[in-house]
mmCIF file with all atom_site columns, C-alpha atoms in Angstrom:
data_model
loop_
_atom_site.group_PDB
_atom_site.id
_atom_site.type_symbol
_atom_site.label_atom_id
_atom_site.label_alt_id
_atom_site.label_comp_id
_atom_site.label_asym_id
_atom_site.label_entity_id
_atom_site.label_seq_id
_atom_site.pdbx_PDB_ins_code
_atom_site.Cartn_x
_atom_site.Cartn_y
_atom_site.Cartn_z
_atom_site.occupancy
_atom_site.B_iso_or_equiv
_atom_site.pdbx_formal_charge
_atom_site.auth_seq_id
_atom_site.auth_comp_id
_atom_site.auth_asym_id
_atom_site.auth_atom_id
_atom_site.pdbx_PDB_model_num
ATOM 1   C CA . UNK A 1 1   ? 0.000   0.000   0.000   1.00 49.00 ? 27  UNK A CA 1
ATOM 2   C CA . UNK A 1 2   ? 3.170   2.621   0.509   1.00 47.00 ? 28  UNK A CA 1
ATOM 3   C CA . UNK A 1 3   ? 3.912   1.708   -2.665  1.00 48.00 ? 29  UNK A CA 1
ATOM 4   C CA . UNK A 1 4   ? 0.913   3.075   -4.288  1.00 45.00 ? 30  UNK A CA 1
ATOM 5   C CA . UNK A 1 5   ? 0.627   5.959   -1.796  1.00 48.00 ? 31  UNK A CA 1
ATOM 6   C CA . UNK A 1 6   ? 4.174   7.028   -2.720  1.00 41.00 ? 32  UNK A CA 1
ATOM 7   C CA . UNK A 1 7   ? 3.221   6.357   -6.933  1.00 47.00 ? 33  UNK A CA 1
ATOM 8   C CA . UNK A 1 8   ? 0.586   8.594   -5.934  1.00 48.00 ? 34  UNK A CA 1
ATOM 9   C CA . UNK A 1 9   ? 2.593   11.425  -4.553  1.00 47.00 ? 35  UNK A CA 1
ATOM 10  C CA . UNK A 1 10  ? 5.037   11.577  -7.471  1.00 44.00 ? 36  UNK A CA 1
ATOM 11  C CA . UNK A 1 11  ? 2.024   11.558  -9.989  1.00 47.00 ? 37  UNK A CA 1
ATOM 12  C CA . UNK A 1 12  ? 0.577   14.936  -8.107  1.00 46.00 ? 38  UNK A CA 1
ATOM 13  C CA . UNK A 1 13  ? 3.739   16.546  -8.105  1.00 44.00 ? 39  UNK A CA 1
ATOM 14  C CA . UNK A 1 14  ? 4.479   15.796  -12.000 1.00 47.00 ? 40  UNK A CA 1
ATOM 15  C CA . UNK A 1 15  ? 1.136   17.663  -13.160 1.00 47.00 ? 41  UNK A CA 1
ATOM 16  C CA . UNK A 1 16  ? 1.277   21.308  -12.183 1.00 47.00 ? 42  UNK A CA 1
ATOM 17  C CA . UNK A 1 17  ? -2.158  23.141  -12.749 1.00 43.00 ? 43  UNK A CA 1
ATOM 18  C CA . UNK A 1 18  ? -0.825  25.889  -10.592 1.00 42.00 ? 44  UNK A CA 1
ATOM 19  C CA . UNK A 1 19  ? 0.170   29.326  -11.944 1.00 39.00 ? 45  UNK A CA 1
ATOM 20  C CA . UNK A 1 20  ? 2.912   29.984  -9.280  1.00 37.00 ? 46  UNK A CA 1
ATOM 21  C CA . UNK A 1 21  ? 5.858   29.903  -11.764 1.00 37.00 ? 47  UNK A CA 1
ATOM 22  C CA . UNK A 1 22  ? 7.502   33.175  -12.031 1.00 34.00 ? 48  UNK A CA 1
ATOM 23  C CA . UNK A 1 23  ? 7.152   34.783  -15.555 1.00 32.00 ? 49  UNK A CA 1
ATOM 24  C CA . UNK A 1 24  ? 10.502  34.975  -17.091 1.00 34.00 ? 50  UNK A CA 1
ATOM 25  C CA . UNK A 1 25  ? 11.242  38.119  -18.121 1.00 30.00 ? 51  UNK A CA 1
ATOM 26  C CA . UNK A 1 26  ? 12.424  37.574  -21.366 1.00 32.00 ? 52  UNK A CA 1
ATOM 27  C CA . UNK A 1 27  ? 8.778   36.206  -22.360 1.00 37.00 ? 53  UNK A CA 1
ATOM 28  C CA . UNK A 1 28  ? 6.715   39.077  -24.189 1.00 37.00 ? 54  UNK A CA 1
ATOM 29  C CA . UNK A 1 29  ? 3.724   39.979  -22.499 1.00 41.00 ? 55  UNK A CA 1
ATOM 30  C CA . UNK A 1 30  ? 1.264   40.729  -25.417 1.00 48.00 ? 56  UNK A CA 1
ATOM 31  C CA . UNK A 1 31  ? -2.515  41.158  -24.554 1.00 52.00 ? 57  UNK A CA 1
ATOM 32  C CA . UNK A 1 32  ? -3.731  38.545  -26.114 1.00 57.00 ? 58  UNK A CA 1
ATOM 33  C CA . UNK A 1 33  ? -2.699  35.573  -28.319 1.00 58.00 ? 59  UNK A CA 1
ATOM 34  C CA . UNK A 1 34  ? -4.437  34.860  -31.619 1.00 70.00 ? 60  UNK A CA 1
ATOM 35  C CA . UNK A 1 35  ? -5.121  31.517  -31.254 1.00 71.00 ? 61  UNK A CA 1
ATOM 36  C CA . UNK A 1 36  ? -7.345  29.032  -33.892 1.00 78.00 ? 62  UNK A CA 1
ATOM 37  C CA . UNK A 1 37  ? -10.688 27.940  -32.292 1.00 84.00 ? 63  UNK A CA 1
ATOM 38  C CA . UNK A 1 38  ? -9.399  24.355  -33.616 1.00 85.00 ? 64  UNK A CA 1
ATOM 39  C CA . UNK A 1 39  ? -6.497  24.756  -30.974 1.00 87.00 ? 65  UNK A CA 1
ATOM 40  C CA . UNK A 1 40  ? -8.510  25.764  -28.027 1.00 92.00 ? 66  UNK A CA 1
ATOM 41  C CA . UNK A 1 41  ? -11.468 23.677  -28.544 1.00 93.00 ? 67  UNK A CA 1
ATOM 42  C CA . UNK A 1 42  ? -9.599  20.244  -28.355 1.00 95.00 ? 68  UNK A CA 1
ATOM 43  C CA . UNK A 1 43  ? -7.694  22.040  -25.066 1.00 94.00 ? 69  UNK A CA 1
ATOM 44  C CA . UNK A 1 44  ? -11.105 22.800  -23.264 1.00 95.00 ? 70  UNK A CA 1
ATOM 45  C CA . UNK A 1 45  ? -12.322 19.333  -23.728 1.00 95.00 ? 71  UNK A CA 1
ATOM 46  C CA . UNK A 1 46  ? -8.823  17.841  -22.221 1.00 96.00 ? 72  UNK A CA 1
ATOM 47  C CA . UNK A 1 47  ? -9.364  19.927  -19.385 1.00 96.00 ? 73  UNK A CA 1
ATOM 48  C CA . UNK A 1 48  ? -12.855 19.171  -18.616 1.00 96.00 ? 74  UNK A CA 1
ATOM 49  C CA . UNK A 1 49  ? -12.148 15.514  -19.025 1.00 96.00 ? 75  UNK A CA 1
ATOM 50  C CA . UNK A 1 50  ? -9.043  15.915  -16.475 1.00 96.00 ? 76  UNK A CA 1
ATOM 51  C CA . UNK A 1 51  ? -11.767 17.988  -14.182 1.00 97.00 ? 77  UNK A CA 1
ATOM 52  C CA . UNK A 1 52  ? -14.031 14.553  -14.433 1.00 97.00 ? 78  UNK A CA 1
ATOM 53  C CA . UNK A 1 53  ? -11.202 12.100  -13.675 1.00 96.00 ? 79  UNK A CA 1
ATOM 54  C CA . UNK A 1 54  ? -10.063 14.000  -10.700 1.00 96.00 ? 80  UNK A CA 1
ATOM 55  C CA . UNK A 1 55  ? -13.534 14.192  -9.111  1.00 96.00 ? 81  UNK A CA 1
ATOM 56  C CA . UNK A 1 56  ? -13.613 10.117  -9.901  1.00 95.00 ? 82  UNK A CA 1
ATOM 57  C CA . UNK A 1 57  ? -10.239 10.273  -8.255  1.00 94.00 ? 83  UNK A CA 1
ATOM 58  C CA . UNK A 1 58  ? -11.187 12.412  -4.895  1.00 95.00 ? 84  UNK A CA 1
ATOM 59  C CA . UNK A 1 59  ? -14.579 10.227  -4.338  1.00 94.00 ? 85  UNK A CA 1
ATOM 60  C CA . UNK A 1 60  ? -11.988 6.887   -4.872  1.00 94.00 ? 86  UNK A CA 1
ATOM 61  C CA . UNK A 1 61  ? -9.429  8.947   -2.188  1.00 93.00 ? 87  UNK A CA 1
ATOM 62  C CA . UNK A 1 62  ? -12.827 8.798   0.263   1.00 94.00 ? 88  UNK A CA 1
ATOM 63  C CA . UNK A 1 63  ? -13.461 5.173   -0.335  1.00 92.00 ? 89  UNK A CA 1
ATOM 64  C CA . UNK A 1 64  ? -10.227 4.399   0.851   1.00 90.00 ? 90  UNK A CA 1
ATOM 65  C CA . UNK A 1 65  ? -10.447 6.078   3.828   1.00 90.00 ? 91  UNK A CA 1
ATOM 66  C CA . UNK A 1 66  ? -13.494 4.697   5.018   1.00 90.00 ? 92  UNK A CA 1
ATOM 67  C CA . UNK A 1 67  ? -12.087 0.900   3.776   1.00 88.00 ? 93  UNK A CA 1
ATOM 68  C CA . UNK A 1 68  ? -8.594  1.607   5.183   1.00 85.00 ? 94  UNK A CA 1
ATOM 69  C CA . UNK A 1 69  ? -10.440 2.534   8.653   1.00 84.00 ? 95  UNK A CA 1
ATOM 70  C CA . UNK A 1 70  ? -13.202 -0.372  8.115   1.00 84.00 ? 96  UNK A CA 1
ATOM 71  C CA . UNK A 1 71  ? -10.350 -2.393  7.633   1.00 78.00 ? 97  UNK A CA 1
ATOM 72  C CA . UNK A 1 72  ? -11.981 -4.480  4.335   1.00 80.00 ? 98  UNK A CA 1
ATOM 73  C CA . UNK A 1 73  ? -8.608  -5.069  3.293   1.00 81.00 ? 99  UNK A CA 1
ATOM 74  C CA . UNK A 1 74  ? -10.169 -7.236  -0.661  1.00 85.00 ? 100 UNK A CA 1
ATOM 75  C CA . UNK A 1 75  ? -12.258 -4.188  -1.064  1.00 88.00 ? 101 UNK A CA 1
ATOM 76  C CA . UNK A 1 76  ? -9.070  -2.033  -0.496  1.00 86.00 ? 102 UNK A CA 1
ATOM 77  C CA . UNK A 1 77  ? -6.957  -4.001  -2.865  1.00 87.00 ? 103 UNK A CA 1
ATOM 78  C CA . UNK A 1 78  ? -9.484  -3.000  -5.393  1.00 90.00 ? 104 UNK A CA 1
ATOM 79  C CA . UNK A 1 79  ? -9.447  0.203   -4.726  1.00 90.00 ? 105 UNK A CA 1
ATOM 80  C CA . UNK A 1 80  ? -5.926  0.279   -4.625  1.00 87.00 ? 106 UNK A CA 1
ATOM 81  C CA . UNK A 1 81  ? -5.979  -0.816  -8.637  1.00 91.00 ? 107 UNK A CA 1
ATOM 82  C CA . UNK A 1 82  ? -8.485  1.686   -9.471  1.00 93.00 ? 108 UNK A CA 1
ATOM 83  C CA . UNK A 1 83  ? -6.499  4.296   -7.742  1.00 91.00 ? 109 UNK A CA 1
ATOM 84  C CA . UNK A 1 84  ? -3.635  3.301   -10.513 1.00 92.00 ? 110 UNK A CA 1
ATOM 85  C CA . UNK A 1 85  ? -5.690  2.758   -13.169 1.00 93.00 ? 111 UNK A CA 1
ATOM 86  C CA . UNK A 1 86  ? -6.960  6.674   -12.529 1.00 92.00 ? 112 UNK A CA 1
ATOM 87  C CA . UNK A 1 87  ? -3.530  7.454   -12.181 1.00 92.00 ? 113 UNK A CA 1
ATOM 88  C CA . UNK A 1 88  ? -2.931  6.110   -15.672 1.00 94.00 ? 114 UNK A CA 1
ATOM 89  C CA . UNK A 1 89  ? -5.505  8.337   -17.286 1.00 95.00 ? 115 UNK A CA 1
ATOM 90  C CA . UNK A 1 90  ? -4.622  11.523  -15.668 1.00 94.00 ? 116 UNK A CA 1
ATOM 91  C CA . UNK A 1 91  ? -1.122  10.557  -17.389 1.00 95.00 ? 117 UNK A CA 1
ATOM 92  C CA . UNK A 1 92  ? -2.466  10.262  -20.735 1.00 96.00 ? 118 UNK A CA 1
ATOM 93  C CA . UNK A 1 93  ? -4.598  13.317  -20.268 1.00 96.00 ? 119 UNK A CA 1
ATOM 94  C CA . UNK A 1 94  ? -1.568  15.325  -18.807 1.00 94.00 ? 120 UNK A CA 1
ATOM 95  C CA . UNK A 1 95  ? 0.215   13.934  -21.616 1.00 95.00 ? 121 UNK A CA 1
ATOM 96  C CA . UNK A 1 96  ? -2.329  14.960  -24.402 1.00 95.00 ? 122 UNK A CA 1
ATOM 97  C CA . UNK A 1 97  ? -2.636  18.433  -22.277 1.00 94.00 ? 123 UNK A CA 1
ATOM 98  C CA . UNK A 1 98  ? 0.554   19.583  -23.318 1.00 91.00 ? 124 UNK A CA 1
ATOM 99  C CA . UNK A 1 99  ? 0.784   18.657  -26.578 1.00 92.00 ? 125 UNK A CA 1
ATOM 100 C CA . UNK A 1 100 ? -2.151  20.435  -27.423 1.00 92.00 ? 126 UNK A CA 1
ATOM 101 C CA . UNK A 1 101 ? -0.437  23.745  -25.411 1.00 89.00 ? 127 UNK A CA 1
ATOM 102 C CA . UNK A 1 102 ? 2.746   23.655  -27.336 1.00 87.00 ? 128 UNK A CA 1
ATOM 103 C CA . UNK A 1 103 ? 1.799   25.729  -30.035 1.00 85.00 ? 129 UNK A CA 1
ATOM 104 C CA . UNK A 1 104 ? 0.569   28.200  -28.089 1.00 84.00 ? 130 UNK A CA 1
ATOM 105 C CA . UNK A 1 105 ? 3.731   28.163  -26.008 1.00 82.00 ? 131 UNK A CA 1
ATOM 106 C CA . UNK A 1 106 ? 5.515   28.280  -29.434 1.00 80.00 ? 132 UNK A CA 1
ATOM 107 C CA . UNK A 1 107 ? 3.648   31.103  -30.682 1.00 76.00 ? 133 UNK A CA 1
ATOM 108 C CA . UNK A 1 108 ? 4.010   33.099  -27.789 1.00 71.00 ? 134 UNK A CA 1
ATOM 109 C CA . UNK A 1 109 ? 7.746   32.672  -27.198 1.00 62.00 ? 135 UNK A CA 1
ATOM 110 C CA . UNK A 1 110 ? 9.213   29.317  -27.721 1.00 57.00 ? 136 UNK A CA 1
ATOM 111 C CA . UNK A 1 111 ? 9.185   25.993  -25.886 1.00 53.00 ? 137 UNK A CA 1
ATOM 112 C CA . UNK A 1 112 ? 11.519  26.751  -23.328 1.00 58.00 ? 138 UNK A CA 1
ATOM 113 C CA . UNK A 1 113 ? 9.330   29.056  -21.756 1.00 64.00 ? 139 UNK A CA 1
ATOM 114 C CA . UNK A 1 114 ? 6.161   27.326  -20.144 1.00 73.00 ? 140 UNK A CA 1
ATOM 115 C CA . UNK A 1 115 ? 3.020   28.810  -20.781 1.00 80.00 ? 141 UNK A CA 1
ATOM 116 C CA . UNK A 1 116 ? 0.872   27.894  -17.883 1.00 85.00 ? 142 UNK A CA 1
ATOM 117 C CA . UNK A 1 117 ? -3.166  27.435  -18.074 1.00 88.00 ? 143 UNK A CA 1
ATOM 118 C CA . UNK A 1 118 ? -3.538  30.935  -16.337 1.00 87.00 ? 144 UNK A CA 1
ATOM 119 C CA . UNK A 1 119 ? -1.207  32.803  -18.132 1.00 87.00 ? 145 UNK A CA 1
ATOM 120 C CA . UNK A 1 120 ? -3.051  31.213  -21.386 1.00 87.00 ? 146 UNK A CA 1
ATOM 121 C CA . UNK A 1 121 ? -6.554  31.917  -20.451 1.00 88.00 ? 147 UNK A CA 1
ATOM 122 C CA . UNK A 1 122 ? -5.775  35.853  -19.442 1.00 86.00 ? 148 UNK A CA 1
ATOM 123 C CA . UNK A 1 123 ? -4.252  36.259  -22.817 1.00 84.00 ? 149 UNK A CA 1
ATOM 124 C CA . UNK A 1 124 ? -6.954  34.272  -25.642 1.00 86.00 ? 150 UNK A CA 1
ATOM 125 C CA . UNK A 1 125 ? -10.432 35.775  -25.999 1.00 84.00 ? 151 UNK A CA 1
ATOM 126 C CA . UNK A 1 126 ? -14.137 35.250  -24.941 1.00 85.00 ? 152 UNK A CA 1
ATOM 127 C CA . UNK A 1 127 ? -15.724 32.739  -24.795 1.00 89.00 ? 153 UNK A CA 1
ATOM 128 C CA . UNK A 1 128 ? -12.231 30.522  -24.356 1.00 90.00 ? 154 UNK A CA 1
ATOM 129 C CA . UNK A 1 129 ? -10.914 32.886  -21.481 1.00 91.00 ? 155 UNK A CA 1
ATOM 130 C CA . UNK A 1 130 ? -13.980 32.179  -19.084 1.00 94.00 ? 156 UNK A CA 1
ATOM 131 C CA . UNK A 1 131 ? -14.013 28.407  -19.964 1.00 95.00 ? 157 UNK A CA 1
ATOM 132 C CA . UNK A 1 132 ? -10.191 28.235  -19.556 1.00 94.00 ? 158 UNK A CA 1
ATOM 133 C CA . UNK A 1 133 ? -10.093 30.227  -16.387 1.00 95.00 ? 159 UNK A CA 1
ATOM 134 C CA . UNK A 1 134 ? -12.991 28.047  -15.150 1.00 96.00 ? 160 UNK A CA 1
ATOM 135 C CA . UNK A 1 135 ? -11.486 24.974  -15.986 1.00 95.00 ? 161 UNK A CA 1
ATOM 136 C CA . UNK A 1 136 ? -7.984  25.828  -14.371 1.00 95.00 ? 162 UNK A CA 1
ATOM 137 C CA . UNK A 1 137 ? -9.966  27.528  -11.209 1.00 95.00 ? 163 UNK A CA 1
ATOM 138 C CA . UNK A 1 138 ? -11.727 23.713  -10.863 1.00 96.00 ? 164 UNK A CA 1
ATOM 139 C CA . UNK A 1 139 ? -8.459  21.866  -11.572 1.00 95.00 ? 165 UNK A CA 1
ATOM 140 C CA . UNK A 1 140 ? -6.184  23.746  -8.389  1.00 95.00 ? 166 UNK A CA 1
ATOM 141 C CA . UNK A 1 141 ? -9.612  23.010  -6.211  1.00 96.00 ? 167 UNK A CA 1
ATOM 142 C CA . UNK A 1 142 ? -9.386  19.055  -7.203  1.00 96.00 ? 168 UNK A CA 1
ATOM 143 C CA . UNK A 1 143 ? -5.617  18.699  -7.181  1.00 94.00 ? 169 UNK A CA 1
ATOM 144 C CA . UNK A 1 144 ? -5.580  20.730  -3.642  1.00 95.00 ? 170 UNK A CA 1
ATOM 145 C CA . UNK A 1 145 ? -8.329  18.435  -2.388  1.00 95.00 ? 171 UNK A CA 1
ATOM 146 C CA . UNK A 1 146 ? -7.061  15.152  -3.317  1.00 94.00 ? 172 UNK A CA 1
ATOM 147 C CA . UNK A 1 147 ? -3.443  16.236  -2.242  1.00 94.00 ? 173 UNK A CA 1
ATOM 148 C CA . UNK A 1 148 ? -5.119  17.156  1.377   1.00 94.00 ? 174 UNK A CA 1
ATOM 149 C CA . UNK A 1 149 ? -7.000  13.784  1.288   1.00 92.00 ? 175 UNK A CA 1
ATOM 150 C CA . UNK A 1 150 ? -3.881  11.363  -0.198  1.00 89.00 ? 176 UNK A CA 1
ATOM 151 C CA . UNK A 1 151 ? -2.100  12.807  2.987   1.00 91.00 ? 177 UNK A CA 1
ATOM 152 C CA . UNK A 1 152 ? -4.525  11.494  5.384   1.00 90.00 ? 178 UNK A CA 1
ATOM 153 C CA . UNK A 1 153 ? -4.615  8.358   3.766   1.00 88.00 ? 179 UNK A CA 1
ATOM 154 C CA . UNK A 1 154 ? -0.754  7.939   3.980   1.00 87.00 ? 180 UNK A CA 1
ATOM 155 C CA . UNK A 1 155 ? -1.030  8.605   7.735   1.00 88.00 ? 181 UNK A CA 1
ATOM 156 C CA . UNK A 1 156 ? -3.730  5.914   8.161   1.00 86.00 ? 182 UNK A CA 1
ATOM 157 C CA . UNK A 1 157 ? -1.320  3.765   6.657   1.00 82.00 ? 183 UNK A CA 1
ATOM 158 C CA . UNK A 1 158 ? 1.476   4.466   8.859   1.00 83.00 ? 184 UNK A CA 1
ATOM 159 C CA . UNK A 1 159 ? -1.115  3.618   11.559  1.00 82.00 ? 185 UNK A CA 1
ATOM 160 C CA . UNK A 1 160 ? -1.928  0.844   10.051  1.00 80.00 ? 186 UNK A CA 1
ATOM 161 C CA . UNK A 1 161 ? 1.858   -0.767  9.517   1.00 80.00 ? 187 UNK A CA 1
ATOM 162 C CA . UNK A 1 162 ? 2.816   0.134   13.108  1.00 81.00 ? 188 UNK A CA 1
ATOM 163 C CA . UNK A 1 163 ? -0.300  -2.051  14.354  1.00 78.00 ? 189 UNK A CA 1
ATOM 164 C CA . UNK A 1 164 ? 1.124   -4.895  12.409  1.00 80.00 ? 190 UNK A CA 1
ATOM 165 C CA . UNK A 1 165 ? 4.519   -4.366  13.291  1.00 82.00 ? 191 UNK A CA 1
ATOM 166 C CA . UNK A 1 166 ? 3.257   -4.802  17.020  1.00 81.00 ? 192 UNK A CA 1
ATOM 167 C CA . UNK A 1 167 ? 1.337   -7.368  16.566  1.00 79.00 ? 193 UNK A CA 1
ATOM 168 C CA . UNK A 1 168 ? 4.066   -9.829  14.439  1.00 81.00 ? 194 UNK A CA 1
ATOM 169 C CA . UNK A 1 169 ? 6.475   -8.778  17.511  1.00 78.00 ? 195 UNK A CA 1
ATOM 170 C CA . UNK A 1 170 ? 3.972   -10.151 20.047  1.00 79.00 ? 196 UNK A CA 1
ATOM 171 C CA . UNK A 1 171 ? 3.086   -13.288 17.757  1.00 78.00 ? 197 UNK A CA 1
ATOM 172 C CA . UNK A 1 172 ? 7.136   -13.620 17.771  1.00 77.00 ? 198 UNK A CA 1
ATOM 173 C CA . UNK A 1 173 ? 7.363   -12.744 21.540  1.00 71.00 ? 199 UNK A CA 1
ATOM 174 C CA . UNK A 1 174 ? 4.003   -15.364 22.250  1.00 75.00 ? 200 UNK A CA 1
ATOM 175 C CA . UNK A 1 175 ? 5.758   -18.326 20.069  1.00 72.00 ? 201 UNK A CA 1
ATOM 176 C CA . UNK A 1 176 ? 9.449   -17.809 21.832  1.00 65.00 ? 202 UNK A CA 1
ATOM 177 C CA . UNK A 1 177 ? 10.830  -20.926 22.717  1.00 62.00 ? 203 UNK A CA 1
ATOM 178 C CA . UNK A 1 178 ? 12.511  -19.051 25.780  1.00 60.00 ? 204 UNK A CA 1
ATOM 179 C CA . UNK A 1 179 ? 12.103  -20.688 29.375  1.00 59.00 ? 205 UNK A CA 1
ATOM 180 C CA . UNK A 1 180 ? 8.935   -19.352 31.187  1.00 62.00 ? 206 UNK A CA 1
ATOM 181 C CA . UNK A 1 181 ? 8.073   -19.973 34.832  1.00 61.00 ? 207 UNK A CA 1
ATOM 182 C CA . UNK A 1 182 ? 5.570   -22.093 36.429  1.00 66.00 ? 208 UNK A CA 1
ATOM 183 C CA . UNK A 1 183 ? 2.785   -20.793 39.393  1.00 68.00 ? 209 UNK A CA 1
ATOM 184 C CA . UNK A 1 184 ? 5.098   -22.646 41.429  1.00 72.00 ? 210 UNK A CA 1
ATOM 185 C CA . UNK A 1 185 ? 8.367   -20.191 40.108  1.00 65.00 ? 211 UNK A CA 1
ATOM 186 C CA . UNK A 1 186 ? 10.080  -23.230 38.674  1.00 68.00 ? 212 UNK A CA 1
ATOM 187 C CA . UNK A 1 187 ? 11.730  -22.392 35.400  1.00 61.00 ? 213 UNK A CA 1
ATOM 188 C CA . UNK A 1 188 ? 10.689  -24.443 32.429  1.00 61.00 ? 214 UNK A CA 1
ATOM 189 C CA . UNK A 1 189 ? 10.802  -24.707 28.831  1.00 56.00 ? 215 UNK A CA 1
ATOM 190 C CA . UNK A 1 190 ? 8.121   -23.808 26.594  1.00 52.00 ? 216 UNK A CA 1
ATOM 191 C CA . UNK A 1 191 ? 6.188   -26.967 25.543  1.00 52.00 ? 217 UNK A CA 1
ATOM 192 C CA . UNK A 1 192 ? 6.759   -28.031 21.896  1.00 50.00 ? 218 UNK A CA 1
ATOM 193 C CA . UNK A 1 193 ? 3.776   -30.007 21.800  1.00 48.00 ? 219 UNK A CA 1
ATOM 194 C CA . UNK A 1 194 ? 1.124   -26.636 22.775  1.00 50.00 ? 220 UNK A CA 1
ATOM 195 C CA . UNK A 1 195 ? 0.126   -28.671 26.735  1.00 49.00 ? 221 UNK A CA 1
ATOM 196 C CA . UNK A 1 196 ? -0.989  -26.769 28.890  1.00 50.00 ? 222 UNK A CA 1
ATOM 197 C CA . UNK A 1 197 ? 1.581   -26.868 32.362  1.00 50.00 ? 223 UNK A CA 1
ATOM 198 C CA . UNK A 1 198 ? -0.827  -25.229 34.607  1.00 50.00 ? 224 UNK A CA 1
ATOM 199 C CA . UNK A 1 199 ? -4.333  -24.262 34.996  1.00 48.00 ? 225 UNK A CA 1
ATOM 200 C CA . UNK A 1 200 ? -4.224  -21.909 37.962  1.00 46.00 ? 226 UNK A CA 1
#
């Protein structure tokens, strides 16, 4: 299960909806880009299909909680392989995201310089700007939310380990063949054979 909880950290901190980057300066701040509808349409539908797939993702997030603290480990383990098989599509989409941004990046100063989907929508017209600024608004909500909730989850799981590291050490510690002492303080070994030495 760490496994998949770490998996699932990397994968949040390879797609970056946030605008935080710092503008370089070199990049030319026009006010807005002439872009092709047939560039942004394909864009907005990515995005809304990443929007869909995270809210899938966040309502999976809760189901593990509630199994990880129910303790239905088969239903976990299912949820577990959903988990990556989300994780797989927000790949692709992330994937398919930026190829369809390139050549607006291109167009607006070249492919080293990352156009982010805030910097894109404040810069292409109506109606694009409102669906693009919704769309990137939604995105930060989901990706904050399922961060804050993939968090929790690892620390359940911490929980969870430590219980069954204690427990295998007092399995180990209740199976010792180590010398234990009889009610009447007499040291003897413990029985191979599981009979009881005394019942008081």
């Amino acid at each position: 299960m760490r496994d998949v909880e770490f998996g699932m950290k990397r994968e949040e901190q390879q797609i970056d909806y946030s605008a935080s980057r710092p503008l370089q300066s070199a990049l030319p701040l026009p006010g807005t880009l002439t872009v092709p509808d047939a560039l942004l349409i394909p864009l907005v539908s990515t995005l809304e299909e990443m929007i869909l797939v995270q809210q899938e993702m966040l309502s999976l997030l809760q189901r593990e909680k509630k199994l990880m603290i129910g303790g239905e480990l088969d239903d976990l383990l299912r949820c577990l392989q959903e988990k990556e098989n989300f994780l797989g599509r927000l790949r692709g989409l992330e994937q398919r995201r930026q190829a369809e941004i390139a050549p607006m990046a291109r167009q607006w100063g070249g492919e080293d310089r990352p156009l982010t989907l805030k910097q894109l929508a404040q810069r292409v017209p109506e109606p694009f700007r409102g669906r693009l600024t919704d769309c990137h608004t939604r995105l930060e909500a989901l990706t904050a939310s399922i961060q804050e909730l993939n968090q929790i989850n690892g620390l359940l799981i911490d929980r969870i380990q430590e219980r069954i590291t204690a427990l295998v050490g007092l399995l180990r510690h209740l199976s010792s063949t180590d010398p234990i002492y009889q009610p009447n303080g007499a040291l003897q070994p413990f029985p191979s054979g599981g009979r009881a030495i005394s019942q008081g």
